[in-house]
XYZ file of N, CA, C and O in Angstrom:
488
model
N -60.440 115.585 154.950
C -60.919 115.562 156.322
C -60.536 114.242 156.977
O -60.550 113.199 156.331
N -60.214 114.324 158.259
C -59.848 113.138 159.007
C -61.052 112.211 159.116
O -62.169 112.644 159.389
N -60.802 110.925 158.912
C -61.844 109.918 159.029
C -61.409 108.862 160.028
O -60.302 108.345 159.943
N -62.284 108.557 160.970
C -62.018 107.559 161.992
C -63.141 106.541 161.978
O -64.310 106.909 162.036
N -62.784 105.271 161.914
C -63.771 104.204 161.866
C -63.462 103.181 162.943
O -62.403 102.550 162.911
N -64.395 103.019 163.883
C -64.236 102.051 164.966
C -64.901 100.731 164.600
O -65.858 100.698 163.831
N -64.405 99.666 165.204
C -65.014 98.360 165.046
C -64.665 97.501 166.253
O -63.761 97.832 167.016
N -65.384 96.418 166.426
C -65.079 95.463 167.470
C -66.024 95.447 168.650
O -65.890 94.598 169.539
N -66.970 96.364 168.695
C -67.901 96.392 169.800
C -68.832 95.189 169.785
O -68.939 94.475 168.794
N -69.491 94.978 170.903
C -70.410 93.867 171.018
C -70.791 93.625 172.455
O -70.554 94.465 173.324
N -71.381 92.475 172.709
C -71.798 92.086 174.050
C -70.882 91.000 174.590
O -70.490 90.081 173.859
N -70.552 91.114 175.866
C -69.651 90.158 176.497
C -70.067 89.979 177.947
O -70.649 90.883 178.556
N -69.780 88.823 178.493
C -70.090 88.558 179.888
C -69.064 89.198 180.810
O -67.920 89.444 180.420
N -69.481 89.475 182.021
C -68.585 90.020 183.023
C -67.339 89.147 183.152
O -67.430 87.923 183.227
N -66.181 89.794 183.155
C -64.921 89.079 183.237
C -64.335 88.710 181.898
O -63.187 88.247 181.832
N -65.083 88.926 180.845
C -64.626 88.583 179.515
C -63.751 89.652 178.895
O -63.411 90.651 179.524
N -63.400 89.435 177.642
C -62.515 90.337 176.913
C -63.132 90.754 175.592
O -63.970 90.051 175.024
N -62.692 91.898 175.119
C -63.150 92.432 173.850
C -62.060 93.343 173.305
O -61.387 94.032 174.078
N -61.885 93.347 172.003
C -60.876 94.187 171.374
C -61.528 95.148 170.389
O -62.312 94.735 169.532
N -61.204 96.416 170.524
C -61.698 97.442 169.628
C -60.569 97.912 168.713
O -59.404 97.904 169.103
N -60.932 98.336 167.526
C -59.961 98.872 166.582
C -60.471 100.178 166.006
O -61.675 100.382 165.874
N -59.542 101.042 165.669
C -59.870 102.317 165.043
C -58.886 102.557 163.909
O -57.673 102.602 164.139
N -59.412 102.707 162.725
C -58.592 102.998 161.555
C -58.749 104.475 161.217
O -59.865 104.961 161.040
N -57.634 105.171 161.155
C -57.635 106.598 160.856
C -57.157 106.832 159.433
O -56.206 106.212 158.965
N -57.823 107.734 158.764
C -57.454 108.093 157.399
C -57.405 109.604 157.259
O -58.136 110.326 157.938
N -56.535 110.059 156.396
C -56.401 111.484 156.089
C -56.042 112.319 157.311
O -56.548 113.430 157.489
N -55.167 111.793 158.151
C -54.694 112.559 159.293
C -53.911 113.774 158.809
O -53.179 113.701 157.827
N -54.058 114.879 159.510
C -53.421 116.121 159.095
C -51.974 116.224 159.556
O -51.260 117.123 159.127
N -51.545 115.325 160.427
C -50.170 115.275 160.896
C -49.634 113.869 160.718
O -50.388 112.898 160.781
N -48.323 113.763 160.522
C -47.720 112.443 160.382
C -47.779 111.674 161.691
O -47.762 110.440 161.697
N -47.834 112.402 162.796
C -47.965 111.800 164.113
C -49.103 112.503 164.840
O -49.164 113.733 164.860
N -49.998 111.736 165.412
C -51.147 112.287 166.122
C -51.340 111.610 167.471
O -50.899 110.491 167.681
N -52.027 112.329 168.353
C -52.556 111.700 169.542
C -53.860 111.017 169.165
O -54.716 111.622 168.513
N -54.009 109.774 169.566
C -55.229 109.028 169.326
C -55.785 108.594 170.673
O -55.029 108.160 171.543
N -57.081 108.713 170.830
C -57.678 108.379 172.108
C -58.948 107.565 171.978
O -59.617 107.576 170.938
N -59.241 106.823 173.031
C -60.514 106.134 173.171
C -61.291 106.803 174.290
O -60.764 107.013 175.388
N -62.523 107.147 174.001
C -63.433 107.731 174.971
C -64.678 106.868 175.055
O -64.944 106.060 174.169
N -65.441 107.053 176.115
C -66.687 106.311 176.240
C -67.742 107.178 176.910
O -67.430 108.098 177.662
N -68.988 106.862 176.606
C -70.097 107.582 177.202
C -71.232 106.608 177.474
O -71.725 105.954 176.562
N -71.621 106.533 178.728
C -72.744 105.708 179.137
C -73.989 106.576 179.239
O -73.895 107.796 179.417
N -75.169 105.978 179.126
C -76.404 106.763 179.232
C -76.462 107.571 180.518
O -76.196 107.053 181.601
N -76.789 108.852 180.393
C -76.909 109.706 181.552
C -75.600 110.177 182.147
O -75.606 110.853 183.179
N -74.480 109.848 181.524
C -73.177 110.238 182.036
C -72.407 111.035 180.992
O -72.688 110.970 179.800
N -71.442 111.796 181.469
C -70.599 112.572 180.577
C -69.579 111.686 179.892
O -69.189 110.633 180.408
N -69.146 112.110 178.731
C -68.102 111.396 178.015
C -66.808 111.453 178.819
O -66.463 112.495 179.385
N -66.096 110.353 178.878
C -64.852 110.294 179.626
C -63.752 109.643 178.804
O -64.005 108.754 177.995
N -62.547 110.089 179.027
C -61.405 109.494 178.363
C -61.093 108.127 178.950
O -61.212 107.918 180.156
N -60.683 107.210 178.108
C -60.365 105.845 178.518
C -58.875 105.568 178.385
O -58.221 105.127 179.328
N -58.342 105.808 177.205
C -56.934 105.565 176.941
C -56.493 106.416 175.763
O -57.300 106.772 174.911
N -55.217 106.736 175.713
C -54.679 107.546 174.626
C -53.266 107.099 174.305
O -52.566 106.543 175.156
N -52.858 107.359 173.080
C -51.525 106.972 172.637
C -51.043 107.931 171.559
O -51.844 108.490 170.806
N -49.744 108.132 171.509
C -49.131 108.941 170.458
C -48.706 108.014 169.336
O -47.870 107.125 169.529
N -49.287 108.212 168.155
C -48.895 107.403 167.008
C -47.421 107.591 166.722
O -46.899 108.705 166.778
N -46.751 106.501 166.418
C -45.315 106.475 166.121
C -44.475 106.893 167.325
O -43.332 107.294 167.190
N -45.055 106.778 168.497
C -44.373 107.032 169.747
C -44.763 105.977 170.763
O -45.347 104.945 170.414
N -44.451 106.228 172.027
C -44.790 105.272 173.069
C -45.486 105.917 174.255
O -45.601 105.307 175.316
N -45.952 107.139 174.077
C -46.676 107.838 175.124
C -48.088 107.276 175.230
O -48.810 107.220 174.239
N -48.481 106.841 176.425
C -49.823 106.333 176.655
C -50.405 106.945 177.915
O -49.682 107.400 178.803
N -51.719 106.959 177.986
C -52.426 107.442 179.159
C -53.661 106.583 179.362
O -54.291 106.146 178.395
N -54.001 106.340 180.624
C -55.160 105.520 180.951
C -55.967 106.164 182.057
O -55.415 106.779 182.976
N -57.274 106.015 181.963
C -58.133 106.411 183.064
C -57.930 105.441 184.221
O -57.674 104.250 184.014
N -58.038 105.947 185.433
C -57.851 105.092 186.598
C -58.811 103.901 186.597
O -58.452 102.807 187.049
N -60.008 104.098 186.084
C -61.014 103.051 186.104
C -60.660 101.847 185.243
O -61.188 100.752 185.461
N -59.769 102.030 184.273
C -59.431 100.933 183.370
C -57.975 100.514 183.458
O -57.582 99.521 182.825
N -57.188 101.231 184.209
C -55.766 100.937 184.321
C -55.543 99.510 184.812
O -56.139 99.080 185.798
N -54.699 98.788 184.110
C -54.421 97.411 184.457
C -55.346 96.420 183.789
O -55.070 95.211 183.804
N -56.437 96.892 183.209
C -57.388 96.016 182.532
C -57.423 96.255 181.029
O -57.627 95.314 180.262
N -57.262 97.497 180.624
C -57.296 97.857 179.208
C -55.896 98.195 178.735
O -55.093 98.763 179.487
N -55.609 97.883 177.490
C -54.326 98.206 176.889
C -54.540 98.839 175.524
O -55.224 98.262 174.674
N -53.960 100.012 175.326
C -54.027 100.658 174.028
C -52.726 100.370 173.282
O -51.646 100.384 173.869
N -52.846 100.095 172.008
C -51.681 99.797 171.194
C -51.892 100.371 169.796
O -52.978 100.853 169.468
N -50.862 100.307 168.987
C -50.932 100.913 167.673
C -50.249 100.076 166.618
O -49.367 99.269 166.892
N -50.698 100.298 165.406
C -50.005 99.851 164.214
C -49.802 101.132 163.420
O -50.627 101.501 162.588
N -48.711 101.830 163.705
C -48.502 103.167 163.174
C -48.408 103.199 161.653
O -48.799 104.178 161.026
N -47.874 102.141 161.060
C -47.747 102.116 159.611
C -49.100 102.131 158.929
O -49.209 102.512 157.761
N -50.132 101.717 159.657
C -51.483 101.704 159.117
C -52.381 102.743 159.782
O -53.580 102.779 159.514
N -51.793 103.591 160.639
C -52.557 104.586 161.392
C -53.764 103.946 162.064
O -54.901 104.426 161.950
N -53.501 102.863 162.766
C -54.542 102.104 163.439
C -54.218 101.987 164.919
O -53.068 101.761 165.291
N -55.227 102.140 165.751
C -55.064 101.939 167.182
C -56.037 100.876 167.647
O -57.115 100.699 167.075
N -55.641 100.161 168.691
C -56.455 99.095 169.243
C -56.667 99.331 170.730
O -55.842 99.952 171.398
N -57.752 98.830 171.229
C -58.018 98.852 172.657
C -58.382 97.440 173.076
O -59.465 96.953 172.758
N -57.455 96.780 173.757
C -57.698 95.438 174.271
C -58.303 95.578 175.656
O -57.677 96.129 176.562
N -59.514 95.102 175.803
C -60.265 95.234 177.037
C -60.392 93.864 177.688
O -60.905 92.927 177.075
N -59.925 93.750 178.915
C -59.989 92.491 179.650
C -60.648 92.708 180.998
O -60.768 93.833 181.477
N -61.074 91.605 181.607
C -61.736 91.644 182.905
C -62.833 92.704 182.923
O -62.923 93.538 183.824
N -63.665 92.642 181.906
C -64.709 93.638 181.739
C -65.750 93.569 182.848
O -66.059 92.494 183.366
N -66.275 94.729 183.183
C -67.276 94.880 184.223
C -68.522 95.536 183.647
O -68.436 96.233 182.643
N -69.673 95.354 184.278
C -70.890 96.018 183.790
C -70.726 97.531 183.664
O -71.300 98.127 182.747
N -69.962 98.145 184.543
C -69.769 99.586 184.476
C -68.934 100.027 183.279
O -68.811 101.225 183.020
N -68.355 99.077 182.556
C -67.653 99.402 181.323
C -68.608 99.563 180.153
O -68.195 99.971 179.061
N -69.867 99.234 180.354
C -70.870 99.366 179.302
C -70.998 100.818 178.870
O -71.243 101.700 179.691
N -70.817 101.065 177.586
C -70.870 102.427 177.062
C -70.693 102.392 175.555
O -70.348 101.363 174.971
N -70.930 103.534 174.946
C -70.551 103.727 173.561
C -69.097 104.188 173.570
O -68.754 105.165 174.247
N -68.255 103.488 172.849
C -66.838 103.808 172.807
C -66.508 104.535 171.504
O -66.864 104.077 170.425
N -65.817 105.655 171.639
C -65.472 106.494 170.501
C -63.967 106.586 170.324
O -63.224 106.710 171.291
N -63.546 106.556 169.094
C -62.170 106.826 168.738
C -62.041 108.311 168.415
O -62.941 108.899 167.812
N -60.942 108.921 168.826
C -60.744 110.343 168.595
C -59.291 110.629 168.240
O -58.394 109.842 168.543
N -59.060 111.773 167.614
C -57.719 112.176 167.223
C -57.519 113.667 167.444
O -58.474 114.443 167.412
N -56.291 114.037 167.653
C -55.919 115.432 167.802
C -54.489 115.606 167.323
O -53.786 114.647 167.013
N -54.034 116.841 167.290
C -52.670 117.132 166.891
C -51.691 116.558 167.911
O -52.065 116.294 169.052
N -50.446 116.361 167.499
C -49.456 115.831 168.445
C -49.292 116.739 169.652
O -49.487 117.955 169.577
N -48.913 116.148 170.759
C -48.722 116.882 171.996
C -47.533 116.295 172.741
O -47.066 115.195 172.431
N -47.040 117.046 173.722
C -45.956 116.525 174.543
C -46.417 115.338 175.374
O -45.607 114.515 175.784
N -47.722 115.271 175.642
C -48.321 114.153 176.362
C -49.757 113.999 175.899
O -50.524 114.965 175.916
N -50.112 112.820 175.469
C -51.448 112.563 174.957
C -52.391 112.212 176.093
O -52.492 111.051 176.502
N -53.068 113.231 176.566
C -54.068 113.027 177.601
C -55.444 112.944 176.977
O -55.628 112.375 175.890
N -56.425 113.511 177.658
C -57.813 113.414 177.217
C -58.427 114.778 176.942
O -59.604 115.011 177.245
N -57.658 115.652 176.353
C -58.141 116.988 176.068
C -57.811 117.396 174.637
O -56.898 116.863 174.023
N -58.574 118.337 174.123
C -58.342 118.955 172.813
C -58.473 118.000 171.636
O -57.861 118.217 170.593
N -59.274 116.964 171.785
C -59.545 116.082 170.644
C -60.640 116.700 169.794
O -61.678 117.127 170.312
N -60.417 116.760 168.510
C -61.352 117.451 167.623
C -61.940 116.563 166.537
O -62.922 116.944 165.894
N -61.360 115.396 166.308
C -61.887 114.470 165.308
C -62.431 113.236 166.010
O -61.777 112.670 166.886
N -63.622 112.821 165.589
C -64.318 111.745 166.285
C -64.920 110.733 165.328
O -65.419 111.094 164.259
N -64.886 109.471 165.730
C -65.575 108.438 164.991
C -67.026 108.378 165.408
O -67.493 109.148 166.253
N -67.764 107.453 164.817
C -69.195 107.337 165.090
C -69.505 106.516 166.334
O -70.622 106.568 166.841
N -68.536 105.767 166.825
C -68.719 105.002 168.041
C -69.055 103.546 167.791
O -69.601 103.182 166.750
N -68.723 102.709 168.773
C -69.074 101.298 168.741
C -69.531 100.903 170.137
O -68.895 101.250 171.132
N -70.651 100.207 170.213
C -71.271 99.894 171.496
C -70.615 98.693 172.154
O -70.396 97.661 171.513
N -70.318 98.837 173.441
C -69.807 97.741 174.258
C -70.784 97.521 175.402
O -71.082 98.449 176.150
N -71.276 96.305 175.523
C -72.226 95.971 176.568
C -71.686 94.794 177.375
O -71.369 93.743 176.815
N -71.592 94.985 178.677
C -71.081 93.955 179.576
C -72.188 93.597 180.554
O -72.754 94.460 181.220
N -72.505 92.316 180.655
C -73.563 91.870 181.542
C -73.203 90.571 182.223
O -72.195 89.931 181.887
Protein backbone atom coordinates (compact mmCIF):
# COMPACT_ATOMS: atom_id res chain seq x y z
CA UNK A 1 0.00 0.00 0.00
CA UNK A 2 1.13 3.51 -0.77
CA UNK A 3 2.50 5.37 2.24
CA UNK A 4 2.83 9.14 2.43
CA UNK A 5 4.48 10.93 5.33
CA UNK A 6 4.46 14.72 5.64
CA UNK A 7 6.76 16.81 7.78
CA UNK A 8 7.78 20.42 8.25
CA UNK A 9 4.63 22.01 9.59
CA UNK A 10 4.69 24.52 12.40
CA UNK A 11 3.95 28.09 13.38
CA UNK A 12 5.37 31.09 11.55
CA UNK A 13 4.82 34.82 11.53
CA UNK A 14 3.10 36.59 8.68
CA UNK A 15 5.55 37.11 5.84
CA UNK A 16 7.72 34.23 6.93
CA UNK A 17 8.65 31.00 5.20
CA UNK A 18 8.15 27.32 5.85
CA UNK A 19 9.10 24.19 3.94
CA UNK A 20 7.06 21.00 3.88
CA UNK A 21 8.24 17.59 2.74
CA UNK A 22 6.43 14.43 1.75
CA UNK A 23 8.13 11.07 1.44
CA UNK A 24 6.26 8.49 -0.61
CA UNK A 25 6.79 4.77 -0.31
CA UNK A 26 5.40 1.79 -2.18
CA UNK A 27 4.03 3.82 -5.07
CA UNK A 28 2.13 1.67 -7.54
CA UNK A 29 3.60 3.49 -10.56
CA UNK A 30 7.15 4.47 -11.37
CA UNK A 31 5.84 7.96 -12.05
CA UNK A 32 2.98 9.54 -10.12
CA UNK A 33 1.18 12.80 -9.72
CA UNK A 34 1.90 14.18 -6.27
CA UNK A 35 -0.10 16.99 -4.76
CA UNK A 36 -0.35 19.23 -1.73
CA UNK A 37 -3.80 20.02 -0.42
CA UNK A 38 -4.96 22.01 2.57
CA UNK A 39 -8.05 22.29 4.70
CA UNK A 40 -8.86 25.06 7.14
CA UNK A 41 -11.53 24.74 9.85
CA UNK A 42 -15.00 25.13 8.38
CA UNK A 43 -13.72 25.07 4.80
CA UNK A 44 -13.50 22.46 2.09
CA UNK A 45 -10.22 20.82 1.20
CA UNK A 46 -8.49 22.62 -1.66
CA UNK A 47 -5.59 21.82 -3.92
CA UNK A 48 -2.44 23.87 -3.39
CA UNK A 49 0.20 22.54 -5.75
CA UNK A 50 0.91 19.41 -7.78
CA UNK A 51 3.81 17.90 -9.66
CA UNK A 52 4.53 14.89 -11.84
CA UNK A 53 7.33 12.81 -10.37
CA UNK A 54 10.22 12.40 -12.81
CA UNK A 55 8.66 15.10 -14.96
CA UNK A 56 8.27 18.86 -14.91
CA UNK A 57 4.51 19.29 -14.95
CA UNK A 58 3.35 21.54 -12.10
CA UNK A 59 0.10 23.17 -11.08
CA UNK A 60 -0.66 25.85 -8.50
CA UNK A 61 -3.76 27.28 -6.94
CA UNK A 62 -4.22 30.95 -7.74
CA UNK A 63 -4.09 31.79 -4.04
CA UNK A 64 -0.51 30.56 -3.71
CA UNK A 65 0.92 31.18 -7.16
CA UNK A 66 4.14 33.13 -6.95
CA UNK A 67 4.53 32.41 -3.23
CA UNK A 68 4.70 28.62 -3.03
CA UNK A 69 6.98 26.34 -5.02
CA UNK A 70 6.59 22.60 -5.39
CA UNK A 71 9.68 20.57 -6.19
CA UNK A 72 10.80 16.97 -6.20
CA UNK A 73 13.60 14.59 -5.51
CA UNK A 74 12.37 11.86 -7.82
CA UNK A 75 15.12 9.40 -6.95
CA UNK A 76 13.76 9.38 -3.41
CA UNK A 77 10.07 9.79 -4.35
CA UNK A 78 9.99 12.94 -2.27
CA UNK A 79 8.18 16.20 -2.90
CA UNK A 80 8.66 19.54 -1.19
CA UNK A 81 6.53 22.61 -0.80
CA UNK A 82 8.49 25.80 -0.19
CA UNK A 83 6.11 28.35 1.25
CA UNK A 84 7.11 32.02 1.31
CA UNK A 85 5.41 35.29 2.16
CA UNK A 86 2.95 33.38 4.28
CA UNK A 87 -0.37 34.92 5.23
CA UNK A 88 -2.84 34.11 8.02
CA UNK A 89 -5.22 32.71 5.40
CA UNK A 90 -2.61 30.06 4.62
CA UNK A 91 -3.30 28.53 8.03
CA UNK A 92 -4.57 25.00 7.49
CA UNK A 93 -3.80 21.34 7.77
CA UNK A 94 -1.65 20.48 4.77
CA UNK A 95 -1.92 17.03 3.22
CA UNK A 96 0.29 15.21 0.78
CA UNK A 97 -1.53 13.12 -1.82
CA UNK A 98 -0.75 10.84 -4.75
CA UNK A 99 -2.50 9.48 -7.79
CA UNK A 100 -1.71 7.64 -11.00
CA UNK A 101 0.18 9.50 -13.72
CA UNK A 102 -1.81 11.88 -15.87
CA UNK A 103 -1.29 14.08 -18.89
CA UNK A 104 -1.54 17.00 -16.46
CA UNK A 105 -1.32 16.83 -12.69
CA UNK A 106 -4.16 18.92 -11.43
CA UNK A 107 -6.17 18.57 -8.24
CA UNK A 108 -8.46 15.69 -9.04
CA UNK A 109 -8.57 11.90 -8.66
CA UNK A 110 -6.08 11.69 -5.80
CA UNK A 111 -6.66 8.50 -3.86
CA UNK A 112 -3.69 8.19 -1.49
CA UNK A 113 -3.34 10.60 1.40
CA UNK A 114 -0.95 11.35 4.22
CA UNK A 115 -2.01 12.20 7.75
CA UNK A 116 -1.36 15.92 7.37
CA UNK A 117 0.89 18.53 8.95
CA UNK A 118 -0.41 21.70 10.57
CA UNK A 119 0.68 25.12 9.32
CA UNK A 120 -0.26 28.13 11.41
CA UNK A 121 0.47 31.69 10.31
CA UNK A 122 -0.12 34.59 12.68
